[in-house]
Tab-separated table of C-alpha atoms in Angstrom:
chain	number	residue	atom	x	y	z
A	1	MET	CA	-8.860	-14.990	30.434
A	2	MET	CA	-7.530	-12.934	33.861
A	3	ALA	CA	-5.101	-10.920	30.677
A	4	LYS	CA	-7.778	-10.474	28.554
A	5	ARG	CA	-9.818	-9.293	31.302
A	6	THR	CA	-7.237	-6.560	32.091
A	7	ILE	CA	-6.891	-5.999	28.344
A	8	LEU	CA	-10.442	-5.087	28.354
A	9	SER	CA	-10.253	-3.542	31.087
A	10	ALA	CA	-7.662	-1.328	29.611
A	11	LEU	CA	-9.775	-0.196	27.018
A	12	ALA	CA	-12.518	0.967	28.612
A	13	ALA	CA	-10.580	3.146	31.188
A	14	THR	CA	-9.266	4.614	27.986
A	15	ILE	CA	-12.663	5.299	26.189
A	16	ALA	CA	-13.558	6.747	29.577
A	17	ILE	CA	-11.048	9.131	29.568
A	18	GLY	CA	-10.106	9.654	25.797
A	19	VAL	CA	-7.276	10.294	23.648
A	20	ALA	CA	-4.994	13.857	23.144
A	21	THR	CA	-5.946	15.140	19.735
A	22	VAL	CA	-3.532	16.488	17.312
A	23	PRO	CA	-2.184	20.344	17.592
A	24	ALA	CA	-4.030	21.931	14.854
A	25	ALA	CA	-2.232	22.947	11.823
A	26	THR	CA	-0.709	26.661	11.282
A	27	ALA	CA	-0.835	28.609	7.836
A	28	ASN	CA	2.316	28.529	5.021
A	29	GLN	CA	3.095	32.039	6.308
A	30	ASN	CA	5.192	32.523	3.034
A	31	ALA	CA	3.168	33.308	-0.173
A	32	PRO	CA	4.424	31.099	-2.927
A	33	ALA	CA	6.509	33.642	-5.225
A	34	THR	CA	6.639	31.678	-8.243
A	35	ARG	CA	4.530	28.137	-9.505
A	36	CYS	CA	8.204	26.552	-10.752
A	37	PRO	CA	9.817	25.818	-7.399
A	38	GLU	CA	12.481	23.587	-6.997
A	39	HIS	CA	11.253	20.879	-5.217
A	40	LEU	CA	7.422	20.612	-4.766
A	41	LEU	CA	6.489	18.790	-1.763
A	42	LEU	CA	3.024	16.563	-1.771
A	43	ALA	CA	1.356	15.904	1.346
A	44	ILE	CA	-1.499	13.685	1.423
A	45	PRO	CA	-3.512	13.640	4.899
A	46	GLY	CA	-4.940	10.513	6.566
A	47	THR	CA	-8.340	10.369	7.299
A	48	THR	CA	-10.881	12.401	8.346
A	49	GLU	CA	-7.994	14.517	7.804
A	50	THR	CA	-9.208	16.905	5.027
A	51	SER	CA	-11.391	16.857	2.635
A	52	GLU	CA	-12.407	17.296	-1.757
A	53	GLY	CA	-12.964	21.215	-0.876
A	54	ALA	CA	-9.513	21.793	1.741
A	55	ASP	CA	-7.350	24.334	0.378
A	56	PRO	CA	-4.024	22.571	-1.297
A	57	SER	CA	-2.230	25.882	0.016
A	58	GLU	CA	-2.906	25.618	4.169
A	59	PRO	CA	-1.718	21.711	5.967
A	60	HIS	CA	-3.540	20.075	7.483
A	61	GLY	CA	-3.446	17.469	10.029
A	62	ILE	CA	-0.320	15.749	11.526
A	63	LEU	CA	1.298	16.225	7.976
A	64	SER	CA	1.323	19.855	8.813
A	65	ASN	CA	4.645	18.879	11.714
A	66	VAL	CA	7.102	17.801	9.078
A	67	THR	CA	5.774	20.533	6.130
A	68	ASN	CA	6.436	23.234	8.287
A	69	PRO	CA	9.479	23.578	10.061
A	70	LEU	CA	10.684	22.224	5.776
A	71	ILE	CA	7.914	25.754	4.566
A	72	ASP	CA	10.152	27.975	7.681
A	73	GLN	CA	13.176	27.184	6.644
A	74	TYR	CA	13.503	27.369	2.862
A	75	PRO	CA	12.326	30.002	0.511
A	76	SER	CA	9.285	29.380	-1.605
A	77	THR	CA	11.742	29.186	-4.805
A	78	VAL	CA	13.319	26.335	-3.600
A	79	LEU	CA	10.175	24.739	-1.369
A	80	GLN	CA	6.495	24.265	-1.877
A	81	THR	CA	3.887	21.777	-0.936
A	82	PHE	CA	0.322	21.038	-2.482
A	83	TYR	CA	-1.720	19.487	0.349
A	84	VAL	CA	-3.806	16.787	-1.717
A	85	PRO	CA	-7.739	17.109	-1.434
A	86	TYR	CA	-10.040	14.157	-1.474
A	87	MET	CA	-12.694	12.496	0.445
A	88	SER	CA	-10.501	11.131	3.375
A	89	VAL	CA	-13.177	8.259	4.453
A	90	ILE	CA	-13.183	5.149	5.551
A	91	VAL	CA	-16.848	4.668	4.663
A	92	ASP	CA	-20.161	7.373	4.445
A	93	ASP	CA	-23.540	7.835	3.583
A	94	LYS	CA	-23.031	7.999	-0.484
A	95	ALA	CA	-21.269	3.937	-0.087
A	96	GLN	CA	-17.829	5.940	-0.378
A	97	THR	CA	-15.226	3.121	0.673
A	98	TYR	CA	-11.210	3.926	1.939
A	99	GLY	CA	-10.592	2.127	-1.253
A	100	THR	CA	-12.457	4.828	-3.445
A	101	SER	CA	-11.350	7.597	-1.294
A	102	LYS	CA	-7.378	6.285	-1.848
A	103	GLU	CA	-8.294	6.278	-4.924
A	104	GLN	CA	-9.233	9.853	-5.274
A	105	ALA	CA	-6.447	10.963	-3.408
A	106	ILE	CA	-4.008	9.142	-5.759
A	107	ARG	CA	-5.806	10.563	-8.870
A	108	ASN	CA	-6.056	14.390	-7.865
A	109	ALA	CA	-2.112	13.695	-6.322
A	110	SER	CA	-0.771	11.932	-9.727
A	111	GLN	CA	-3.043	15.276	-11.766
A	112	GLU	CA	-0.696	17.587	-9.845
A	113	ILE	CA	2.216	16.241	-10.760
A	114	ASN	CA	1.084	16.060	-14.347
A	115	ASP	CA	0.212	19.784	-14.775
A	116	ARG	CA	3.128	21.342	-12.645
A	117	ALA	CA	5.640	19.280	-13.998
A	118	ALA	CA	4.201	19.992	-17.507
A	119	GLU	CA	4.201	23.521	-16.719
A	120	CYS	CA	7.445	23.191	-14.845
A	121	PRO	CA	10.146	21.401	-16.411
A	122	HIS	CA	12.794	22.204	-13.787
A	123	THR	CA	10.491	21.116	-10.366
A	124	LYS	CA	11.696	17.824	-8.512
A	125	PHE	CA	9.158	16.656	-6.681
A	126	GLY	CA	8.301	14.879	-3.322
A	127	LEU	CA	5.559	12.778	-1.784
A	128	THR	CA	4.770	12.337	1.930
A	129	GLY	CA	1.652	11.366	3.396
A	130	PHE	CA	-0.104	9.644	6.852
A	131	SER	CA	-2.000	6.279	7.438
A	132	GLN	CA	-4.661	6.174	4.269
A	133	GLY	CA	-2.219	8.956	3.103
A	134	ALA	CA	0.635	7.634	2.917
A	135	ASP	CA	-1.232	3.989	1.054
A	136	ALA	CA	-1.885	6.706	-1.570
A	137	ALA	CA	1.792	8.566	-1.833
A	138	GLY	CA	2.997	5.223	-2.021
A	139	ASP	CA	0.849	3.593	-4.003
A	140	LEU	CA	1.496	6.827	-6.434
A	141	ALA	CA	5.157	6.518	-5.302
A	142	SER	CA	4.648	2.411	-6.867
A	143	GLU	CA	3.260	3.883	-10.255
A	144	ILE	CA	6.317	5.661	-11.091
A	145	GLY	CA	9.181	3.778	-9.566
A	146	ASN	CA	7.594	0.729	-12.096
A	147	GLY	CA	7.174	3.428	-14.617
A	148	HIS	CA	3.363	3.834	-14.627
A	149	GLY	CA	2.706	7.216	-13.338
A	150	PRO	CA	2.927	10.448	-14.294
A	151	ILE	CA	6.660	11.716	-15.037
A	152	ASP	CA	9.656	9.566	-14.724
A	153	ARG	CA	11.466	8.442	-11.424
A	154	ASP	CA	13.813	11.839	-12.707
A	155	ARG	CA	11.629	14.058	-11.504
A	156	MET	CA	11.231	12.373	-8.072
A	157	PHE	CA	13.242	13.562	-4.794
A	158	ALA	CA	11.991	12.495	-1.970
A	159	VAL	CA	9.112	9.717	-0.640
A	160	GLY	CA	8.660	9.865	3.003
A	161	LEU	CA	5.662	7.489	4.696
A	162	MET	CA	4.120	8.203	7.985
A	163	ALA	CA	2.158	5.330	9.055
A	164	ASP	CA	1.809	2.797	6.202
A	165	PRO	CA	-1.080	0.718	5.674
A	166	GLY	CA	1.334	-0.750	2.633
A	167	THR	CA	4.437	-1.243	5.069
A	168	GLN	CA	6.770	-4.764	3.158
A	169	LYS	CA	9.635	-5.465	3.342
A	170	GLY	CA	12.351	-4.508	1.330
A	171	ALA	CA	10.201	-1.971	0.054
A	172	GLY	CA	11.722	1.413	1.168
A	173	LYS	CA	13.567	2.278	4.065
A	174	ALA	CA	12.506	2.218	8.014
A	175	LEU	CA	13.443	5.229	9.467
A	176	GLY	CA	13.253	5.351	13.594
A	177	ALA	CA	12.030	2.047	15.268
A	178	PRO	CA	12.995	-1.218	14.007
A	179	THR	CA	9.775	-3.054	12.784
A	180	THR	CA	9.734	-6.689	12.032
A	181	GLY	CA	5.210	-6.819	10.374
A	182	VAL	CA	3.148	-5.738	7.216
A	183	GLY	CA	0.985	-3.209	6.177
A	184	PHE	CA	-2.583	-3.175	7.784
A	185	ALA	CA	-4.021	-3.204	4.186
A	186	GLY	CA	-1.577	-5.172	2.458
A	187	ALA	CA	1.632	-5.207	0.260
A	188	ARG	CA	2.019	-4.005	-2.827
A	189	PRO	CA	2.937	-5.940	-6.098
A	190	GLU	CA	5.470	-4.198	-7.549
A	191	GLY	CA	7.233	-2.500	-4.547
A	192	PHE	CA	8.747	0.807	-4.795
A	193	GLY	CA	10.678	0.167	-8.316
A	194	ALA	CA	13.569	2.687	-9.187
A	195	LEU	CA	12.002	5.168	-6.099
A	196	ASN	CA	13.103	2.521	-3.492
A	197	ASP	CA	16.735	4.315	-3.559
A	198	ILE	CA	14.853	7.248	-2.355
A	199	ALA	CA	11.269	6.191	-0.411
A	200	VAL	CA	11.574	5.265	3.621
A	201	ASN	CA	8.518	5.289	5.765
A	202	VAL	CA	8.542	6.105	9.890
A	203	CYS	CA	6.071	3.090	11.992
A	204	ALA	CA	5.724	3.219	15.790
A	205	GLU	CA	6.575	-0.370	16.701
A	206	GLU	CA	3.073	-0.685	18.527
A	207	ASP	CA	1.411	0.530	15.086
A	208	LEU	CA	-0.139	-2.599	13.732
A	209	TYR	CA	-2.007	-0.544	10.624
A	210	CYS	CA	2.268	-0.548	9.628
A	211	ASN	CA	2.997	-3.039	11.378
A	212	THR	CA	1.177	-6.231	11.966
A	213	PRO	CA	3.400	-9.013	12.842
A	214	GLU	CA	3.484	-11.514	9.769
A	215	GLN	CA	2.064	-14.496	12.229
A	216	SER	CA	-1.078	-12.503	12.843
A	217	ILE	CA	-2.928	-13.985	10.009
A	218	ALA	CA	-6.351	-12.862	11.244
A	219	THR	CA	-5.279	-8.765	11.404
A	220	GLN	CA	-3.769	-9.047	8.191
A	221	PHE	CA	-7.130	-10.830	6.824
A	222	MET	CA	-9.017	-8.409	8.670
A	223	GLY	CA	-6.932	-5.659	7.325
A	224	THR	CA	-6.918	-6.836	3.529
A	225	LEU	CA	-11.067	-6.969	3.967
A	226	GLY	CA	-11.668	-3.805	5.055
A	227	SER	CA	-9.387	-1.360	3.093
A	228	ARG	CA	-10.259	-3.563	-0.045
A	229	ILE	CA	-13.645	-5.299	0.289
A	230	ASP	CA	-15.678	-2.456	-2.481
A	231	ALA	CA	-19.633	-4.372	-1.405
A	232	GLN	CA	-20.923	-2.587	-4.805
A	233	ASP	CA	-18.507	-5.708	-6.268
A	234	PRO	CA	-17.384	-8.173	-4.123
A	235	VAL	CA	-16.650	-10.979	-5.982
A	236	LYS	CA	-14.247	-8.476	-8.514
A	237	SER	CA	-12.638	-6.943	-5.308
A	238	VAL	CA	-12.456	-10.511	-3.429
A	239	ALA	CA	-11.253	-12.154	-5.925
A	240	ALA	CA	-8.012	-8.836	-6.466
A	241	ILE	CA	-7.229	-9.571	-2.669
A	242	ILE	CA	-6.676	-13.328	-2.427
A	243	THR	CA	-4.501	-12.652	-5.553
A	244	THR	CA	-2.289	-10.111	-3.430
A	245	LEU	CA	-2.677	-12.499	-0.149
A	246	LEU	CA	-1.473	-15.648	-2.311
A	247	GLY	CA	1.420	-13.041	-4.684
A	248	LEU	CA	0.307	-14.230	-7.946
A	249	ASP	CA	-0.071	-10.687	-9.070
A	250	GLY	CA	0.682	-10.720	-12.835
A	251	VAL	CA	-0.124	-7.568	-14.279
A	252	PRO	CA	3.886	-6.552	-14.440
A	253	ILE	CA	4.461	-9.405	-16.662
A	254	THR	CA	1.467	-8.176	-19.291
A	255	SER	CA	2.719	-4.464	-18.838
A	256	THR	CA	6.548	-5.675	-19.370
A	257	LEU	CA	5.367	-7.373	-22.139
A	258	ASP	CA	3.227	-5.070	-23.576
A	259	ALA	CA	6.213	-2.410	-23.549
A	260	LEU	CA	8.476	-5.196	-24.832
A	261	ASN	CA	6.026	-5.628	-27.928
A	262	GLN	CA	6.382	-1.507	-27.875
A	263	SER	CA	10.113	-1.499	-27.822
A	264	VAL	CA	10.018	-3.772	-30.592
A	265	VAL	CA	8.013	-2.776	-32.952
A	266	SER	CA	8.868	1.020	-33.036
A	267	GLY	CA	12.849	0.040	-32.948
A	268	ASN	CA	13.269	0.948	-29.797
A	269	PHE	CA	15.899	-1.794	-29.274
A	270	LEU	CA	17.991	0.089	-26.668
A	271	THR	CA	15.612	-0.847	-24.223
A	272	VAL	CA	14.721	-4.429	-25.031
A	273	PRO	CA	17.332	-5.760	-22.832
A	274	ARG	CA	16.037	-3.930	-19.726
A	275	LEU	CA	12.899	-5.131	-19.931
A	276	ALA	CA	13.696	-8.313	-20.898
A	277	MET	CA	15.725	-9.055	-17.383
A	278	GLU	CA	12.699	-7.442	-16.032
A	279	LEU	CA	10.489	-9.870	-17.949
A	280	SER	CA	12.936	-12.691	-16.174
A	281	GLY	CA	12.349	-11.274	-12.816
A	282	HIS	CA	8.706	-10.663	-13.080
A	283	VAL	CA	7.724	-14.280	-14.398
A	284	SER	CA	10.847	-16.405	-11.842
A	285	LYS	CA	8.716	-14.871	-9.212
A	286	LEU	CA	4.755	-15.841	-10.416
A	287	THR	CA	7.074	-19.513	-11.379
A	288	ASN	CA	8.082	-19.473	-7.080
A	289	GLU	CA	5.269	-18.578	-5.926
A	290	VAL	CA	3.083	-20.814	-7.958
A	291	ALA	CA	5.429	-24.302	-7.366
A	292	SER	CA	5.059	-22.927	-3.078
A	293	LYS	CA	1.329	-22.248	-3.306
A	294	ALA	CA	0.789	-25.599	-4.949
A	295	VAL	CA	-1.778	-23.907	-7.180
A	296	PRO	CA	-3.737	-25.926	-8.899
A	297	GLY	CA	-3.555	-26.132	-12.638
A	298	SER	CA	-1.369	-23.136	-13.240
A	299	ASP	CA	1.936	-24.093	-15.544
A	300	VAL	CA	4.562	-21.420	-15.740
A	301	GLU	CA	7.266	-23.863	-16.777
A	302	ALA	CA	7.040	-23.364	-20.078
A	303	ILE	CA	6.775	-19.144	-19.867
A	304	ALA	CA	9.679	-19.195	-17.408
A	305	ALA	CA	11.758	-21.341	-20.766
A	306	SER	CA	10.821	-19.192	-23.246
A	307	THR	CA	11.718	-15.434	-20.344
A	308	THR	CA	14.741	-17.572	-20.227
A	309	ARG	CA	16.093	-17.563	-24.280
A	310	LEU	CA	14.079	-14.109	-24.601
A	311	THR	CA	17.236	-12.841	-22.085
A	312	ASP	CA	19.857	-14.511	-23.321
A	313	ALA	CA	19.512	-12.995	-27.004
A	314	ALA	CA	18.744	-9.739	-25.791
A	315	SER	CA	21.913	-9.758	-23.891
A	316	ARG	CA	23.988	-11.355	-27.145
A	317	GLY	CA	22.226	-8.090	-29.258
A	318	ASP	CA	20.439	-10.608	-31.256
A	319	ILE	CA	17.090	-8.534	-31.939
A	320	LEU	CA	15.681	-11.316	-34.919
A	321	ALA	CA	14.987	-14.075	-31.411
A	322	VAL	CA	14.076	-11.171	-29.861
A	323	THR	CA	11.272	-10.579	-32.173
A	324	GLN	CA	10.454	-14.175	-32.492
A	325	LEU	CA	10.797	-14.978	-28.790
A	326	VAL	CA	8.411	-12.125	-27.698
A	327	GLY	CA	5.523	-13.368	-30.851
A	328	GLU	CA	5.567	-17.048	-29.119
A	329	LEU	CA	5.355	-15.850	-24.801
A	330	THR	CA	2.548	-13.781	-26.129
A	331	PRO	CA	0.457	-16.564	-26.725
A	332	GLN	CA	1.522	-18.488	-23.944
A	333	LEU	CA	1.109	-15.382	-21.381
A	334	ILE	CA	-2.489	-15.598	-22.995
A	335	THR	CA	-2.817	-18.966	-22.674
A	336	PHE	CA	-1.281	-19.359	-19.191
A	337	ALA	CA	-4.478	-16.640	-17.999
A	338	SER	CA	-7.094	-18.422	-19.571
A	339	GLN	CA	-6.141	-21.760	-17.485
A	340	PHE	CA	-5.358	-19.870	-14.594
A	341	ALA	CA	-8.747	-17.530	-14.970
A	342	LYS	CA	-10.672	-20.440	-15.034
A	343	THR	CA	-8.736	-22.145	-11.843
A	344	PHE	CA	-8.611	-19.205	-10.435
A	345	GLY	CA	-12.762	-18.175	-10.791
A	346	ASP	CA	-13.754	-22.257	-9.730
A	347	LEU	CA	-11.848	-21.057	-6.531
A	348	ILE	CA	-14.038	-17.951	-6.130
A	349	ALA	CA	-16.629	-19.265	-6.469
A	350	ARG	CA	-16.400	-21.488	-3.558
A	351	LEU	CA	-15.805	-18.543	-1.349
A	352	PRO	CA	-18.351	-17.454	1.388
A	353	ILE	CA	-18.113	-13.743	0.098
A	354	ASN	CA	-21.020	-12.657	1.874
A	355	GLU	CA	-19.333	-13.287	5.146
A	356	TYR	CA	-15.669	-11.531	3.602
A	357	VAL	CA	-18.037	-8.720	3.120
A	358	ALA	CA	-19.474	-8.712	6.589
A	359	ILE	CA	-16.018	-8.842	7.732
A	360	GLY	CA	-14.935	-5.468	5.716
A	361	ALA	CA	-17.618	-4.107	6.870
A	362	THR	CA	-17.226	-4.561	10.284
A	363	VAL	CA	-13.305	-3.815	10.193
A	364	THR	CA	-14.618	-0.411	8.343
A	365	ARG	CA	-17.011	1.135	11.443
A	366	ILE	CA	-14.203	0.191	13.537
A	367	SER	CA	-11.457	2.230	12.442
A	368	ALA	CA	-14.451	4.736	10.865
A	369	ASN	CA	-15.033	5.238	14.810
A	370	ALA	CA	-11.990	5.202	15.870
A	371	ALA	CA	-10.339	7.163	13.599
A	372	ILE	CA	-13.330	9.980	15.175
A	373	GLN	CA	-12.377	8.556	18.482
A	374	ASN	CA	-15.621	7.015	18.798
A	375	TYR	CA	-14.759	4.664	21.203
A	376	GLY	CA	-17.953	3.684	22.803
A	377	ALA	CA	-19.360	2.633	19.606
A	378	ILE	CA	-16.041	0.059	19.214
A	379	PRO	CA	-16.736	-3.084	21.736
A	380	LEU	CA	-19.442	-4.487	20.194
A	381	ASP	CA	-18.204	-4.420	16.713
A	382	LEU	CA	-15.077	-5.984	18.443
A	383	GLY	CA	-16.963	-9.244	19.517
A	384	LYS	CA	-19.349	-9.358	16.225
A	385	LEU	CA	-16.031	-9.418	13.940
A	386	VAL	CA	-14.523	-12.566	16.203
A	387	GLY	CA	-17.365	-14.511	15.460
A	388	GLN	CA	-17.237	-13.439	11.672
A	389	LEU	CA	-13.697	-14.441	11.619
A	390	ASN	CA	-14.250	-17.732	12.750
A	391	ASN	CA	-17.123	-17.924	10.218
A	392	ALA	CA	-15.431	-16.996	7.708
A	393	VAL	CA	-12.908	-19.624	8.506
A	394	ARG	CA	-14.566	-22.494	8.692
A	395	LYS	CA	-16.802	-21.830	4.981
A	396	THR	CA	-13.422	-21.288	3.220
A	397	LEU	CA	-11.462	-24.346	5.178
A	398	ARG	CA	-15.442	-26.295	3.953
A	399	ALA	CA	-15.052	-24.931	0.847
A	400	LEU	CA	-11.541	-25.580	0.010
A	401	PRO	CA	-10.444	-28.512	0.972
A	402	LEU	CA	-6.820	-28.300	2.132
A	403	ASP	CA	-5.583	-31.526	-0.448
A	404	GLN	CA	-7.241	-29.678	-3.108
A	405	PHE	CA	-5.103	-26.387	-1.885
A	406	PRO	CA	-2.913	-27.070	0.149
A	407	MET	CA	-1.324	-23.282	0.423
A	408	LEU	CA	-4.246	-23.084	3.206
A	409	ASN	CA	-3.575	-25.045	5.073
A	410	LYS	CA	-1.451	-22.570	7.083
A	411	MET	CA	-4.142	-20.572	6.846
A	412	ALA	CA	-5.417	-23.872	8.457
A	413	ASP	CA	-3.300	-24.103	11.244
A	414	GLU	CA	-3.130	-20.800	12.503
A	415	LEU	CA	-7.000	-19.613	12.347
A	416	THR	CA	-8.301	-21.518	15.310
A	417	PRO	CA	-10.944	-19.614	17.620
A	418	GLY	CA	-8.226	-18.539	20.516
A	419	ARG	CA	-6.042	-17.365	18.314
A	420	VAL	CA	-8.728	-15.390	16.814
A	421	LEU	CA	-9.996	-13.719	19.696
A	422	ASP	CA	-6.197	-13.302	21.093
A	423	GLU	CA	-5.895	-11.236	17.776
A	424	VAL	CA	-8.861	-9.411	17.679
A	425	LEU	CA	-7.849	-8.016	21.501
A	426	ASN	CA	-4.419	-6.987	20.536
A	427	TYR	CA	-6.427	-5.283	17.716
A	428	ALA	CA	-8.635	-3.556	20.437
A	429	THR	CA	-5.761	-2.800	22.724
A	430	PHE	CA	-4.281	-0.972	19.927
A	431	LEU	CA	-6.871	1.196	18.918
A	432	ALA	CA	-6.829	2.091	22.707
A	433	VAL	CA	-4.025	3.075	23.436
A	434	ASP	CA	-3.756	5.124	19.829
A	435	SER	CA	0.107	5.025	18.921
A	436	HIS	CA	-1.276	5.654	15.937
A	437	ASN	CA	-1.832	9.399	16.099
A	438	SER	CA	1.317	9.755	18.648
A	439	TYR	CA	4.204	10.802	15.610
A	440	ALA	CA	4.397	14.248	16.214
A	441	SER	CA	4.359	13.749	20.242
A	442	THR	CA	6.139	10.574	20.923
A	443	PRO	CA	9.983	9.966	20.701
A	444	ILE	CA	10.066	6.759	18.294
A	445	ASN	CA	13.395	5.720	18.802
A	446	ALA	CA	16.403	6.308	21.359
A	447	SER	CA	17.284	9.044	19.567
A	448	GLY	CA	14.109	11.435	21.158
A	449	ARG	CA	13.052	11.975	18.208
A	450	THR	CA	9.433	11.581	16.714
A	451	GLY	CA	8.593	10.398	13.658
A	452	ALA	CA	7.617	13.661	12.121
A	453	GLU	CA	11.319	14.983	12.754
A	454	GLU	CA	12.854	11.836	11.983
A	455	LEU	CA	10.522	13.171	8.237
A	456	VAL	CA	11.529	16.266	8.069
A	457	ASN	CA	15.836	15.363	8.646
A	458	TYR	CA	15.476	13.767	5.608
A	459	PHE	CA	13.008	15.676	3.590
A	460	ARG	CA	16.055	18.255	4.432
A	461	THR	CA	18.672	16.345	3.294
A	462	GLN	CA	16.779	15.005	-0.160
A	463	ILE	CA	16.198	18.857	-0.457
A	464	ASP	CA	20.332	19.826	-0.049
A	465	ASN	CA	21.520	16.531	-1.699
A	466	GLY	CA	19.620	17.006	-4.496
A	467	GLY	CA	17.423	13.810	-4.136
A	468	GLN	CA	20.323	10.815	-4.389
A	469	GLY	CA	19.513	8.205	-2.621
A	470	ILE	CA	19.589	7.381	0.805
A	471	ALA	CA	22.072	4.997	2.763
A	472	ALA	CA	21.513	1.762	3.082
C-alpha cells in the first residue's frame, strides 16, 4: 500500500504543480510558389491541437517541431506541408467522439491527397501525425499500403508517426527508444502493407498511449473501449472491438476475394498470382486465430483447402482452375460468414454492453481532461474506473462460461481486482508525468535527440533518397 500511496501523492503533487505547455508553432515563412512540389507532407495534429476551420498552411502543435526545420531547409518546389484540419476532440457537447474525430481526419487527409494527386501527377506524398493524429495517419497509411487508399504505394515517400495509439509489433520501424508494448487504441488488422518499409514511429518508453505492456490486459481493454466505443451504436462498436481483440477480422479476406473476382472477370490475369498469395496469407492467419482462440461454431478448414488449391493453380498459370476455385471459394466464405455471424451474434448478445459503454465514457473523460491539463477532475474518474472494470470483468465471465469460450481464460486469470487497481494506478502515474507531450523537449534515447528530431532526420533522409525503404 505504501507504493500506491506514493504514486497517488506524486499524482496530487503533479496536479498542483502543473505541467509545461508545448511552445507555440511558428508560421511557415516559405510561401508556396507552386501547387505541385516534389514532396507534399500531410501533418495531422493531436487532440485539441487543431480544429475544423484551421488554416492548413499554418503549423499546429507539437508537429511544428518536425515540419518547421524541414520547411526551413527545403525550397517550396521540393517540399510543402499541409496541416489537416479536423475537430481533434475526444468527446464534446455535440456528441462527437474520438472515433468520429479520427474518421474526419482520415477523410480530410484522403481527400487532399486524392485532389492533389490528380492535379500533380509527379508529386509524392508523406504522412505524419501525433497521438490521435498519428492514429489517423497510420490508418490512412494502412489503407494506402493495402490497396484501399486514394493513391498507389509508389506515390508515397514517407510515413512518420509520433506516439501512435495504433502501434503494433512488426508494423514499421521504431526510431529512438526501444519499445515492447502495443498501442492504447488497438492494432491495425492489416498493418502497413506495402508501406511497411517506409513507415516509422517514435514512442517514449513511458508513454502508455503507444507502449501499453502486452500483459496489461485491463489497460488495453479500457484503451480500446475509450477510443472505439460508440454510444450511439454500442452493440455494433463492441462487436467490432471484440472482433479486433480476437484477431478475427474477415475484411482482408473478402476484399482480396473481391479483387480476385474482378481480375478474373476482366481478364487481368497478371494480378491473379499475387492476389491468390494474399488470399492464402489472410486465410492462413484467420485459420490460426480461430484454432488458437477455439471460437465455437467456426470452421475454416474447407476454405483453407480451397485456398491452397487456388494458390497452386495460380502458380502453375492454370487460369481455368483459378476461375473454378474462385467460384468455389465464394459460397464457402458466405457460408462461413453466416455461421460465424450467428455464433458471434449470440456471443455479443450475452455481453454486458452497458458496462462497456460506461468504461468507454469514463476513459474518454479522463483522456479529454488530460488533453486540456484539467488534472483536478481526473482522480474521481480513476476511482470510478476501477469499479467499472471489475464489474465488467465479473459480468463478462458470468455471461460467457470458460468451458464454452476458452479464449477468455487469459482474461479470467489476469484481470483480478488487485491487478485492475495496479493498472489504473499505473495509468494515473503516466498521466501525471505527462511523458506523452514531451517529444519536442525530452531526449528519447542515448543519442540525446528528441522524438521530433528523430522524425526530422527521417524525413530528410526520405526526401533526399527518393522515398526508398529504410534499413531494418
